[in-house]
Amino acid sequence: MSWQGATDQQRLDPHNGLPLIATLDALFDRGLISFADDGAMLCSPSLLGRHRELLGLPIPLRMVLKEEQKYYLRMHRQRFAFCSPAQD
């Protein structure tokens, strides 16, 4: 969930955040990557292949997610059009 669009309660929720390195955090904030409910990293089609290679994104990344985090990730995927019938 976007910090700007979040309520005070959502901003204080410890599940509304991910431990990402700065590069991945910037991509996440811009909607260029997200994460599926199974923890697999998703890349936006607007992130070109050569840019993925420069950022080291061809390597599959998977996170272990808590159920509470999945709520916020669904909102993130919807906001940035990562929707897929199997996930949302």
JSON list of C-alpha atoms in Angstrom, two decimals:
[
{"chain": "A", "resi": 1, "resn": "MET", "atom": "CA", "xyz": [0.00, 0.00, 0.00]},
{"chain": "A", "resi": 2, "resn": "SER", "atom": "CA", "xyz": [1.18, 3.50, -0.80]},
{"chain": "A", "resi": 3, "resn": "TRP", "atom": "CA", "xyz": [2.29, 5.45, 2.26]},
{"chain": "A", "resi": 4, "resn": "GLN", "atom": "CA", "xyz": [0.47, 8.55, 0.98]},
{"chain": "A", "resi": 5, "resn": "GLY", "atom": "CA", "xyz": [-2.80, 6.69, 0.50]},
{"chain": "A", "resi": 6, "resn": "ALA", "atom": "CA", "xyz": [-2.58, 4.75, 3.77]},
{"chain": "A", "resi": 7, "resn": "THR", "atom": "CA", "xyz": [-4.58, 5.46, 6.89]},
{"chain": "A", "resi": 8, "resn": "ASP", "atom": "CA", "xyz": [-2.75, 6.08, 10.16]},
{"chain": "A", "resi": 9, "resn": "GLN", "atom": "CA", "xyz": [-3.67, 2.55, 11.26]},
{"chain": "A", "resi": 10, "resn": "GLN", "atom": "CA", "xyz": [-2.23, 1.07, 8.04]},
{"chain": "A", "resi": 11, "resn": "ARG", "atom": "CA", "xyz": [0.97, 3.12, 8.40]},
{"chain": "A", "resi": 12, "resn": "LEU", "atom": "CA", "xyz": [1.49, 1.69, 11.89]},
{"chain": "A", "resi": 13, "resn": "ASP", "atom": "CA", "xyz": [0.71, -1.89, 10.85]},
{"chain": "A", "resi": 14, "resn": "PRO", "atom": "CA", "xyz": [3.98, -3.86, 10.98]},
{"chain": "A", "resi": 15, "resn": "HIS", "atom": "CA", "xyz": [2.68, -6.11, 8.17]},
{"chain": "A", "resi": 16, "resn": "ASN", "atom": "CA", "xyz": [2.47, -3.15, 5.76]},
{"chain": "A", "resi": 17, "resn": "GLY", "atom": "CA", "xyz": [6.08, -3.33, 4.65]},
{"chain": "A", "resi": 18, "resn": "LEU", "atom": "CA", "xyz": [8.70, -5.62, 3.21]},
{"chain": "A", "resi": 19, "resn": "PRO", "atom": "CA", "xyz": [12.41, -5.95, 4.01]},
{"chain": "A", "resi": 20, "resn": "LEU", "atom": "CA", "xyz": [13.82, -5.06, 0.59]},
{"chain": "A", "resi": 21, "resn": "ILE", "atom": "CA", "xyz": [17.21, -3.73, -0.45]},
{"chain": "A", "resi": 22, "resn": "ALA", "atom": "CA", "xyz": [17.15, -0.13, -1.69]},
{"chain": "A", "resi": 23, "resn": "THR", "atom": "CA", "xyz": [17.09, -1.05, -5.39]},
{"chain": "A", "resi": 24, "resn": "LEU", "atom": "CA", "xyz": [14.15, -3.43, -5.03]},
{"chain": "A", "resi": 25, "resn": "ASP", "atom": "CA", "xyz": [12.36, -1.02, -2.69]},
{"chain": "A", "resi": 26, "resn": "ALA", "atom": "CA", "xyz": [12.56, 1.74, -5.32]},
{"chain": "A", "resi": 27, "resn": "LEU", "atom": "CA", "xyz": [11.23, -0.61, -8.02]},
{"chain": "A", "resi": 28, "resn": "PHE", "atom": "CA", "xyz": [8.42, -1.74, -5.70]},
{"chain": "A", "resi": 29, "resn": "ASP", "atom": "CA", "xyz": [7.43, 1.84, -4.84]},
{"chain": "A", "resi": 30, "resn": "ARG", "atom": "CA", "xyz": [7.23, 2.68, -8.56]},
{"chain": "A", "resi": 31, "resn": "GLY", "atom": "CA", "xyz": [5.14, -0.39, -9.35]},
{"chain": "A", "resi": 32, "resn": "LEU", "atom": "CA", "xyz": [7.84, -2.05, -11.44]},
{"chain": "A", "resi": 33, "resn": "ILE", "atom": "CA", "xyz": [7.92, -5.15, -9.24]},
{"chain": "A", "resi": 34, "resn": "SER", "atom": "CA", "xyz": [5.45, -6.73, -6.86]},
{"chain": "A", "resi": 35, "resn": "PHE", "atom": "CA", "xyz": [4.98, -10.08, -5.15]},
{"chain": "A", "resi": 36, "resn": "ALA", "atom": "CA", "xyz": [2.37, -12.79, -5.66]},
{"chain": "A", "resi": 37, "resn": "ASP", "atom": "CA", "xyz": [0.59, -14.42, -2.73]},
{"chain": "A", "resi": 38, "resn": "ASP", "atom": "CA", "xyz": [3.02, -17.35, -2.98]},
{"chain": "A", "resi": 39, "resn": "GLY", "atom": "CA", "xyz": [5.92, -14.89, -2.52]},
{"chain": "A", "resi": 40, "resn": "ALA", "atom": "CA", "xyz": [7.19, -14.98, -6.12]},
{"chain": "A", "resi": 41, "resn": "MET", "atom": "CA", "xyz": [8.49, -11.68, -7.44]},
{"chain": "A", "resi": 42, "resn": "LEU", "atom": "CA", "xyz": [6.51, -10.24, -10.36]},
{"chain": "A", "resi": 43, "resn": "CYS", "atom": "CA", "xyz": [8.06, -7.84, -12.89]},
{"chain": "A", "resi": 44, "resn": "SER", "atom": "CA", "xyz": [6.09, -5.21, -14.76]},
{"chain": "A", "resi": 45, "resn": "PRO", "atom": "CA", "xyz": [6.07, -5.61, -18.55]},
{"chain": "A", "resi": 46, "resn": "SER", "atom": "CA", "xyz": [7.27, -2.00, -18.71]},
{"chain": "A", "resi": 47, "resn": "LEU", "atom": "CA", "xyz": [10.55, -3.06, -17.08]},
{"chain": "A", "resi": 48, "resn": "LEU", "atom": "CA", "xyz": [12.56, -3.92, -20.17]},
{"chain": "A", "resi": 49, "resn": "GLY", "atom": "CA", "xyz": [14.64, -7.09, -20.38]},
{"chain": "A", "resi": 50, "resn": "ARG", "atom": "CA", "xyz": [17.95, -5.24, -20.58]},
{"chain": "A", "resi": 51, "resn": "HIS", "atom": "CA", "xyz": [17.03, -3.25, -17.46]},
{"chain": "A", "resi": 52, "resn": "ARG", "atom": "CA", "xyz": [16.12, -6.47, -15.66]},
{"chain": "A", "resi": 53, "resn": "GLU", "atom": "CA", "xyz": [19.53, -7.86, -16.51]},
{"chain": "A", "resi": 54, "resn": "LEU", "atom": "CA", "xyz": [21.31, -4.73, -15.27]},
{"chain": "A", "resi": 55, "resn": "LEU", "atom": "CA", "xyz": [19.41, -4.97, -11.99]},
{"chain": "A", "resi": 56, "resn": "GLY", "atom": "CA", "xyz": [20.00, -8.72, -11.68]},
{"chain": "A", "resi": 57, "resn": "LEU", "atom": "CA", "xyz": [16.28, -9.49, -11.91]},
{"chain": "A", "resi": 58, "resn": "PRO", "atom": "CA", "xyz": [16.43, -12.58, -14.13]},
{"chain": "A", "resi": 59, "resn": "ILE", "atom": "CA", "xyz": [17.26, -14.46, -10.93]},
{"chain": "A", "resi": 60, "resn": "PRO", "atom": "CA", "xyz": [13.98, -15.73, -9.44]},
{"chain": "A", "resi": 61, "resn": "LEU", "atom": "CA", "xyz": [13.24, -14.11, -6.11]},
{"chain": "A", "resi": 62, "resn": "ARG", "atom": "CA", "xyz": [10.72, -15.55, -3.68]},
{"chain": "A", "resi": 63, "resn": "MET", "atom": "CA", "xyz": [9.80, -14.29, -0.22]},
{"chain": "A", "resi": 64, "resn": "VAL", "atom": "CA", "xyz": [8.06, -16.08, 2.60]},
{"chain": "A", "resi": 65, "resn": "LEU", "atom": "CA", "xyz": [4.99, -13.96, 3.32]},
{"chain": "A", "resi": 66, "resn": "LYS", "atom": "CA", "xyz": [2.73, -13.78, 6.33]},
{"chain": "A", "resi": 67, "resn": "GLU", "atom": "CA", "xyz": [-1.01, -13.90, 5.68]},
{"chain": "A", "resi": 68, "resn": "GLU", "atom": "CA", "xyz": [-1.34, -10.31, 6.91]},
{"chain": "A", "resi": 69, "resn": "GLN", "atom": "CA", "xyz": [1.20, -9.09, 4.33]},
{"chain": "A", "resi": 70, "resn": "LYS", "atom": "CA", "xyz": [-0.76, -10.63, 1.46]},
{"chain": "A", "resi": 71, "resn": "TYR", "atom": "CA", "xyz": [-3.60, -8.13, 2.01]},
{"chain": "A", "resi": 72, "resn": "TYR", "atom": "CA", "xyz": [-1.28, -5.19, 1.38]},
{"chain": "A", "resi": 73, "resn": "LEU", "atom": "CA", "xyz": [0.40, -6.92, -1.56]},
{"chain": "A", "resi": 74, "resn": "ARG", "atom": "CA", "xyz": [-2.98, -7.53, -3.21]},
{"chain": "A", "resi": 75, "resn": "MET", "atom": "CA", "xyz": [-3.69, -3.82, -2.94]},
{"chain": "A", "resi": 76, "resn": "HIS", "atom": "CA", "xyz": [-0.25, -3.04, -4.41]},
{"chain": "A", "resi": 77, "resn": "ARG", "atom": "CA", "xyz": [-0.80, -5.44, -7.32]},
{"chain": "A", "resi": 78, "resn": "GLN", "atom": "CA", "xyz": [-4.22, -3.93, -8.04]},
{"chain": "A", "resi": 79, "resn": "ARG", "atom": "CA", "xyz": [-2.87, -0.37, -7.87]},
{"chain": "A", "resi": 80, "resn": "PHE", "atom": "CA", "xyz": [-0.14, -1.16, -10.39]},
{"chain": "A", "resi": 81, "resn": "ALA", "atom": "CA", "xyz": [-2.16, -3.57, -12.60]},
{"chain": "A", "resi": 82, "resn": "PHE", "atom": "CA", "xyz": [-0.35, -6.80, -11.65]},
{"chain": "A", "resi": 83, "resn": "CYS", "atom": "CA", "xyz": [-3.76, -8.46, -11.39]},
{"chain": "A", "resi": 84, "resn": "SER", "atom": "CA", "xyz": [-4.11, -12.06, -12.42]},
{"chain": "A", "resi": 85, "resn": "PRO", "atom": "CA", "xyz": [-7.26, -14.16, -12.02]},
{"chain": "A", "resi": 86, "resn": "ALA", "atom": "CA", "xyz": [-5.32, -16.82, -10.09]},
{"chain": "A", "resi": 87, "resn": "GLN", "atom": "CA", "xyz": [-4.11, -14.31, -7.50]},
{"chain": "A", "resi": 88, "resn": "ASP", "atom": "CA", "xyz": [-6.75, -11.57, -7.16]}
]
